[in-house]
Coordinates of C-alpha atoms and ligand atoms in Angstrom, one line a residue:
M71 CA 28.8 -36.9 92.0
P72 CA 28.2 -33.6 93.8
R73 CA 28.2 -30.4 91.7
A74 CA 31.6 -29.3 93.2
T75 CA 31.6 -25.9 91.6
C76 CA 33.9 -24.2 94.0
L77 CA 35.7 -21.0 94.9
T78 CA 38.8 -21.9 96.9
L79 CA 40.3 -19.2 99.0
R80 CA 43.8 -19.1 100.3
P81 CA 44.6 -17.2 103.6
A82 CA 48.3 -18.1 103.3
A83 CA 48.5 -16.5 99.9
L84 CA 46.8 -13.3 101.2
R85 CA 49.5 -13.2 103.9
H86 CA 52.3 -13.8 101.4
N87 CA 51.1 -11.0 99.1
A88 CA 50.6 -8.6 102.1
E89 CA 54.3 -9.3 102.9
R90 CA 55.2 -8.5 99.3
A91 CA 53.3 -5.2 99.5
R92 CA 55.1 -4.5 102.8
A93 CA 58.5 -5.0 101.0
F94 CA 57.4 -2.4 98.4
A95 CA 56.1 0.0 101.0
E96 CA 59.6 0.6 102.5
G97 CA 58.4 1.7 105.9
A98 CA 55.1 3.4 105.0
Q99 CA 52.0 2.2 106.8
L100 CA 50.4 -0.6 104.9
F101 CA 46.6 -0.3 104.7
A102 CA 45.0 -3.3 103.0
M103 CA 41.9 -2.4 100.8
V104 CA 39.2 -4.9 101.6
K105 CA 36.2 -3.1 100.1
A106 CA 33.6 -5.0 98.0
D107 CA 33.7 -8.0 100.2
G108 CA 37.5 -8.2 100.2
Y109 CA 37.5 -8.0 96.4
G110 CA 35.1 -11.0 96.4
H111 CA 37.2 -13.1 98.8
G112 CA 35.0 -12.5 101.8
L113 CA 35.5 -9.4 103.9
G114 CA 36.0 -11.3 107.1
L115 CA 38.3 -13.9 105.6
A116 CA 40.4 -11.3 103.8
A117 CA 40.8 -9.2 106.9
R118 CA 41.4 -12.0 109.3
S119 CA 44.0 -13.5 107.0
M120 CA 46.0 -10.3 106.7
V121 CA 45.4 -8.7 110.1
D122 CA 48.8 -9.4 111.6
H123 CA 50.6 -8.3 108.4
V124 CA 49.1 -4.9 107.8
D125 CA 48.7 -1.7 109.8
G126 CA 45.0 -1.2 109.0
F127 CA 42.3 -1.6 106.4
G128 CA 40.3 0.4 103.9
V129 CA 36.6 0.0 103.0
A130 CA 34.4 2.0 100.8
V131 CA 31.2 2.2 102.9
L132 CA 30.1 2.2 106.5
A133 CA 28.4 -1.2 106.5
E134 CA 31.8 -2.8 105.6
A135 CA 33.5 -1.1 108.5
V136 CA 30.8 -2.2 110.9
S137 CA 31.1 -5.7 109.7
L138 CA 34.9 -5.6 110.3
R139 CA 34.5 -4.3 113.9
H140 CA 31.8 -6.9 114.6
G141 CA 34.2 -9.5 113.3
G142 CA 36.7 -8.6 115.9
I143 CA 39.1 -6.4 113.8
H144 CA 40.5 -3.7 116.1
K145 CA 43.1 -2.2 113.7
P146 CA 42.5 1.3 112.2
I147 CA 39.9 1.4 109.4
M148 CA 39.8 4.1 106.7
L149 CA 36.3 4.8 105.4
L150 CA 37.1 5.8 101.9
Q151 CA 33.8 7.5 101.0
G152 CA 33.5 9.1 104.5
V153 CA 30.4 9.5 106.5
L154 CA 27.2 10.3 104.6
D155 CA 25.0 11.6 107.5
E156 CA 24.8 12.2 111.2
H157 CA 24.0 8.6 111.9
E158 CA 27.0 7.4 110.1
L159 CA 29.1 10.0 111.8
S160 CA 28.1 8.8 115.2
T161 CA 28.8 5.2 114.3
A162 CA 32.2 6.2 112.9
L163 CA 33.0 7.9 116.3
K164 CA 31.8 4.9 118.3
L165 CA 33.8 2.4 116.2
H166 CA 36.9 4.6 116.0
L167 CA 36.9 4.7 112.2
E168 CA 39.0 7.1 110.1
P169 CA 36.6 8.7 107.7
V170 CA 37.9 10.4 104.5
V171 CA 36.5 13.9 104.0
H172 CA 36.2 14.5 100.3
S173 CA 33.6 17.3 100.1
E174 CA 32.9 20.5 102.0
W175 CA 29.5 19.3 103.0
Q176 CA 31.2 16.6 105.0
V177 CA 33.2 19.3 106.8
D178 CA 29.9 21.0 107.6
L179 CA 28.4 17.7 108.9
I180 CA 31.4 17.1 111.2
E181 CA 31.5 20.7 112.4
R182 CA 27.7 20.5 113.2
S183 CA 27.4 17.1 114.7
G184 CA 30.8 15.8 115.6
D185 CA 31.0 15.0 119.3
G186 CA 34.1 13.0 120.3
L187 CA 37.5 12.2 119.0
L188 CA 37.8 11.6 115.3
S189 CA 40.8 11.2 113.0
V190 CA 40.1 12.2 109.4
W191 CA 41.9 12.2 106.1
L192 CA 41.3 15.0 103.7
K193 CA 40.9 13.8 100.1
V194 CA 42.1 16.2 97.5
N195 CA 41.4 16.1 93.8
T196 CA 44.7 16.2 91.9
G197 CA 43.4 15.2 88.5
M198 CA 41.0 12.3 88.7
H199 CA 37.9 14.6 89.2
R200 CA 36.0 12.0 91.1
L201 CA 36.1 12.5 94.9
G202 CA 38.2 15.2 96.6
V203 CA 38.3 18.9 97.2
D204 CA 40.2 20.9 94.7
L205 CA 43.8 21.7 95.3
D206 CA 43.4 25.4 95.6
A207 CA 40.4 25.0 98.0
A208 CA 42.4 22.6 100.3
P209 CA 44.3 25.1 102.4
A210 CA 41.1 26.7 103.7
I211 CA 39.5 23.4 104.4
I212 CA 42.6 22.2 106.2
A213 CA 42.4 25.3 108.4
R214 CA 38.7 24.6 109.1
L215 CA 39.3 21.0 110.0
R216 CA 42.1 22.0 112.3
E217 CA 39.7 24.2 114.3
I218 CA 37.0 21.6 114.9
P219 CA 37.3 20.4 118.5
G220 CA 38.0 16.7 118.8
V221 CA 39.0 16.4 115.1
R222 CA 42.5 15.3 114.3
L223 CA 43.5 15.9 110.7
A224 CA 45.7 12.7 110.1
G225 CA 46.8 13.7 106.6
V226 CA 45.9 14.5 103.0
M227 CA 45.3 11.9 100.4
T228 CA 44.6 11.6 96.7
H229 CA 43.8 8.8 94.3
L230 CA 45.9 8.1 91.2
A231 CA 43.9 7.8 87.9
C232 CA 46.5 6.3 85.6
A233 CA 49.3 4.6 87.6
D234 CA 48.5 1.3 85.9
M235 CA 49.3 2.6 82.5
R236 CA 52.8 3.0 80.9
D237 CA 54.2 6.6 80.7
D238 CA 51.0 8.2 81.7
G239 CA 51.1 12.0 81.9
L240 CA 49.2 12.3 85.1
S241 CA 50.8 10.3 88.0
N242 CA 53.9 12.3 88.5
Q243 CA 51.9 15.5 88.6
Q244 CA 49.3 14.1 91.0
V245 CA 52.1 12.8 93.3
S246 CA 54.0 16.1 93.3
D247 CA 50.8 18.1 93.9
I248 CA 49.8 16.0 97.0
A249 CA 53.3 15.9 98.3
R250 CA 53.7 19.7 98.1
L251 CA 50.4 20.3 99.8
A252 CA 51.5 17.9 102.6
V253 CA 54.8 19.7 103.1
D254 CA 53.2 23.1 103.0
H255 CA 50.8 22.1 105.8
D256 CA 53.2 19.8 107.7
L257 CA 50.9 16.8 107.2
P258 CA 51.5 13.1 106.1
F259 CA 50.1 12.1 102.7
S260 CA 48.7 8.9 101.1
A261 CA 48.5 8.4 97.4
A262 CA 49.6 4.9 96.4
N263 CA 47.2 2.2 95.2
S264 CA 48.9 -1.1 94.1
A265 CA 50.1 0.4 90.8
G266 CA 51.5 3.5 92.5
L267 CA 53.2 1.4 95.2
V268 CA 55.0 -0.7 92.6
R269 CA 55.7 1.8 89.8
Y270 CA 55.9 5.2 91.5
P271 CA 58.1 5.1 94.6
D272 CA 57.4 8.8 95.3
S273 CA 53.7 8.1 95.7
R274 CA 54.3 6.0 98.9
G275 CA 54.2 8.9 101.3
S276 CA 53.4 7.8 104.9
R277 CA 50.5 5.4 104.1
V278 CA 50.0 3.1 101.1
R279 CA 46.7 1.6 100.1
P280 CA 47.1 -1.5 97.9
G281 CA 44.2 -3.6 97.0
I282 CA 44.4 -5.8 93.9
M283 CA 48.0 -6.9 94.4
L284 CA 47.0 -8.4 97.8
Y285 CA 44.7 -10.7 95.8
G286 CA 47.5 -12.0 93.6
S287 CA 46.7 -10.0 90.5
S288 CA 48.7 -7.5 88.6
P289 CA 47.7 -3.9 88.6
F290 CA 49.4 -3.5 85.2
A291 CA 48.3 -4.7 81.7
D292 CA 52.0 -5.1 80.7
R293 CA 53.5 -6.8 83.7
D294 CA 52.4 -10.2 85.2
A295 CA 51.7 -10.8 88.9
H296 CA 54.3 -13.5 89.2
S297 CA 57.1 -11.0 88.3
M298 CA 56.2 -9.1 91.4
G299 CA 56.3 -12.2 93.6
L300 CA 52.5 -12.3 93.9
I301 CA 50.6 -15.6 94.1
P302 CA 47.0 -16.5 93.4
T303 CA 44.6 -16.1 96.4
Q304 CA 41.6 -17.8 94.8
R305 CA 40.8 -20.6 92.4
L306 CA 37.5 -21.1 90.6
S307 CA 36.8 -24.7 89.6
A308 CA 34.1 -27.0 88.5
R309 CA 33.7 -30.4 86.9
L310 CA 33.0 -32.0 83.6
I311 CA 29.4 -33.3 83.7
A312 CA 29.1 -34.5 80.1
I313 CA 31.3 -35.1 77.0
N314 CA 30.0 -34.9 73.5
T315 CA 31.5 -35.7 70.1
V316 CA 30.6 -32.9 67.7
A317 CA 30.8 -33.8 64.0
P318 CA 32.3 -31.3 61.5
G319 CA 29.9 -28.5 60.9
G320 CA 28.1 -29.0 64.2
S321 CA 27.8 -25.9 66.4
V322 CA 27.8 -25.6 70.2
G323 CA 25.7 -23.6 72.5
Y324 CA 23.3 -20.6 72.3
G325 CA 23.7 -18.6 69.1
A326 CA 25.9 -21.3 67.5
T327 CA 28.9 -19.1 68.0
W328 CA 31.4 -21.9 67.5
T329 CA 31.3 -24.6 64.8
A330 CA 33.5 -27.7 64.7
E331 CA 35.9 -27.8 61.7
K332 CA 36.8 -31.4 62.4
E333 CA 35.2 -34.0 64.7
T334 CA 35.8 -32.6 68.2
R335 CA 35.3 -33.8 71.8
V336 CA 33.6 -31.1 73.7
G337 CA 33.3 -31.1 77.5
V338 CA 30.3 -29.6 79.3
V339 CA 31.4 -27.9 82.6
S340 CA 29.1 -27.2 85.5
I341 CA 29.6 -23.5 85.8
G342 CA 28.1 -20.5 84.1
Y343 CA 27.3 -16.9 84.5
G344 CA 24.9 -17.8 87.3
D345 CA 28.1 -18.6 89.2
G346 CA 29.8 -15.4 88.1
Y347 CA 31.9 -16.7 85.2
P348 CA 31.7 -13.9 82.6
R349 CA 29.1 -14.5 79.9
H350 CA 31.1 -12.4 77.5
A351 CA 34.2 -14.7 77.7
P352 CA 34.9 -15.3 74.0
N353 CA 35.8 -18.5 72.2
G354 CA 39.4 -19.4 73.0
T355 CA 39.4 -18.1 76.6
P356 CA 41.8 -20.4 78.5
V357 CA 40.6 -23.0 81.0
A358 CA 42.5 -26.0 82.4
V359 CA 41.2 -29.6 82.5
N360 CA 43.1 -31.7 85.0
G361 CA 45.8 -29.1 85.0
Q362 CA 46.2 -29.0 81.2
R363 CA 45.3 -25.9 79.4
T364 CA 42.6 -25.8 76.7
R365 CA 40.0 -23.3 75.7
L366 CA 36.4 -22.3 75.9
V367 CA 34.2 -23.0 72.8
G368 CA 30.7 -21.7 72.4
R369 CA 28.8 -19.2 74.5
V370 CA 28.8 -19.3 78.3
S371 CA 25.3 -20.1 79.5
M372 CA 23.8 -19.6 83.0
D373 CA 24.7 -23.0 84.5
M374 CA 27.3 -24.4 82.2
L375 CA 29.9 -23.8 79.6
T376 CA 31.7 -25.9 77.0
V377 CA 35.4 -26.6 76.4
D378 CA 37.5 -28.1 73.7
L379 CA 38.8 -31.5 74.7
S380 CA 40.6 -32.4 71.4
G381 CA 44.0 -32.4 72.9
L382 CA 42.9 -34.2 76.1
P383 CA 41.9 -37.8 75.1
D384 CA 42.1 -38.9 78.8
A385 CA 39.5 -36.4 80.0
R386 CA 36.5 -38.0 81.7
V387 CA 33.2 -37.0 83.2
G388 CA 33.9 -35.9 86.8
D389 CA 37.3 -34.4 86.0
E390 CA 38.2 -31.1 87.4
V391 CA 38.2 -27.9 85.4
E392 CA 39.9 -24.7 86.6
L393 CA 38.4 -21.5 85.3
W394 CA 41.1 -19.4 87.0
G395 CA 43.7 -20.0 89.6
D396 CA 47.1 -21.7 89.2
T397 CA 47.2 -22.9 85.6
V398 CA 45.1 -20.2 84.1
H399 CA 45.8 -16.8 85.7
V400 CA 42.8 -14.7 86.4
D401 CA 44.5 -11.8 84.6
E402 CA 44.6 -13.8 81.4
V403 CA 40.8 -14.5 81.6
A404 CA 40.2 -10.8 82.4
R405 CA 42.2 -9.7 79.4
Q406 CA 40.3 -12.1 77.1
C407 CA 37.1 -10.7 78.4
G408 CA 38.1 -7.1 78.0
T409 CA 37.9 -6.4 81.7
I410 CA 40.1 -6.5 84.8
S411 CA 40.5 -9.1 87.5
Y412 CA 38.8 -6.7 90.0
E413 CA 35.5 -7.2 88.1
L414 CA 35.8 -11.0 87.8
F415 CA 36.5 -11.3 91.5
C416 CA 33.5 -9.1 92.4
Q417 CA 31.2 -11.0 90.1
V418 CA 31.5 -14.5 91.6
T419 CA 28.0 -15.2 92.9
A420 CA 26.9 -16.9 96.1
R421 CA 26.3 -20.2 94.3
P422 CA 29.8 -21.7 94.1
R423 CA 30.7 -23.4 97.3
R424 CA 33.4 -21.6 99.3
K425 CA 36.3 -23.7 100.4
V426 CA 39.1 -22.2 102.6
D427 CA 42.5 -23.8 102.1
G428 CA 43.8 -25.2 105.3
Q429 CA 40.3 -25.9 106.6
T430 CA 38.3 -29.0 105.9
Ligands
PLP263 C1 40.3 0.6 95.8 C2 41.1 1.7 96.2 C3 42.5 1.5 96.4 C4 43.2 0.2 96.0 O1 43.4 0.2 94.5 P1 44.1 -1.1 93.8 O2 44.1 -0.7 92.4 O3 43.1 -2.2 94.1 O4 45.4 -1.3 94.5 C5 43.3 2.6 96.9 N1 42.7 3.8 97.2 C6 41.4 4.0 97.1 C7 40.8 5.3 97.5 C8 40.6 3.0 96.6 O5 39.3 3.2 96.4

């Protein structure tokens, strides 16, 4: 029996979700965010799967953009953190990337060393106070960028801090600030992440930048992915490698965090935090054995975890356990763990075998 701990990836689901995002975008350019290794799906796999369904891609750092170009992706690529030095600038020019300019020092860099045609997006801080020039400084920087030979200012952009929350006080103000700046300077704007795209139609502007929804997960705590027509793009699974009967009062795992109240069959599953399953998943986190839901009991260890088989008398060693995917949605696991699916996706380690649906 091979270990069979596996991350199954689904190109067709990525395409489906890109089409869902396209429907929400209502004519705006659709740029798929594939940073952080395509939200853990594999940068090349995510980009190749969606390339015919999107207008371009977004990555955080230069190495990711280089990898896309080397992988044969010719569509526009937004470089969200922009170029960090002259070397990066010359690579961005050579590879026809669209760097974001978020700070005045980047304007200086481009003014000093730019040599060739470069499309840039100016990032403006409208309330998140992370990256972006302040709103009142933007007009002067727009004017500066417009004077640099070879530079084309493609638009102004901002990032929404709270669009995933209900009735947040910030999103409408952020959207109206960036839209007004765009109109004043006769420029396109881009503001929508997944949450903005679905919940704030005015944030769509001329280019939308969804990430998480493409990966089948909801950007909202109070709305599930299925209700937006999104389907799971990955499935994390493993096998039962042992089954124990624990007597009443017997505890399971490190720290003895779970104790059997009655005689309980407990399955040992060959996956742990060394595979990227979250160690802080609490007792009761859902898992599915042979497609039937049950729960985690005891602490997750490096190479294995333990599950309650009381309701599953037919479960046998070798049976399949889904940690997230179709029966247990990744968003449920994330909620139990006090985190978001983004983090679970990014944490899967190299150890689980990758299997691509549709390939053998
Ligand atoms: C990651 C990112 C997005 C996508 O956000 P999601 O919440 O995954 O849709 C959009 N814009 C920027 C600048 C980002 O960094």
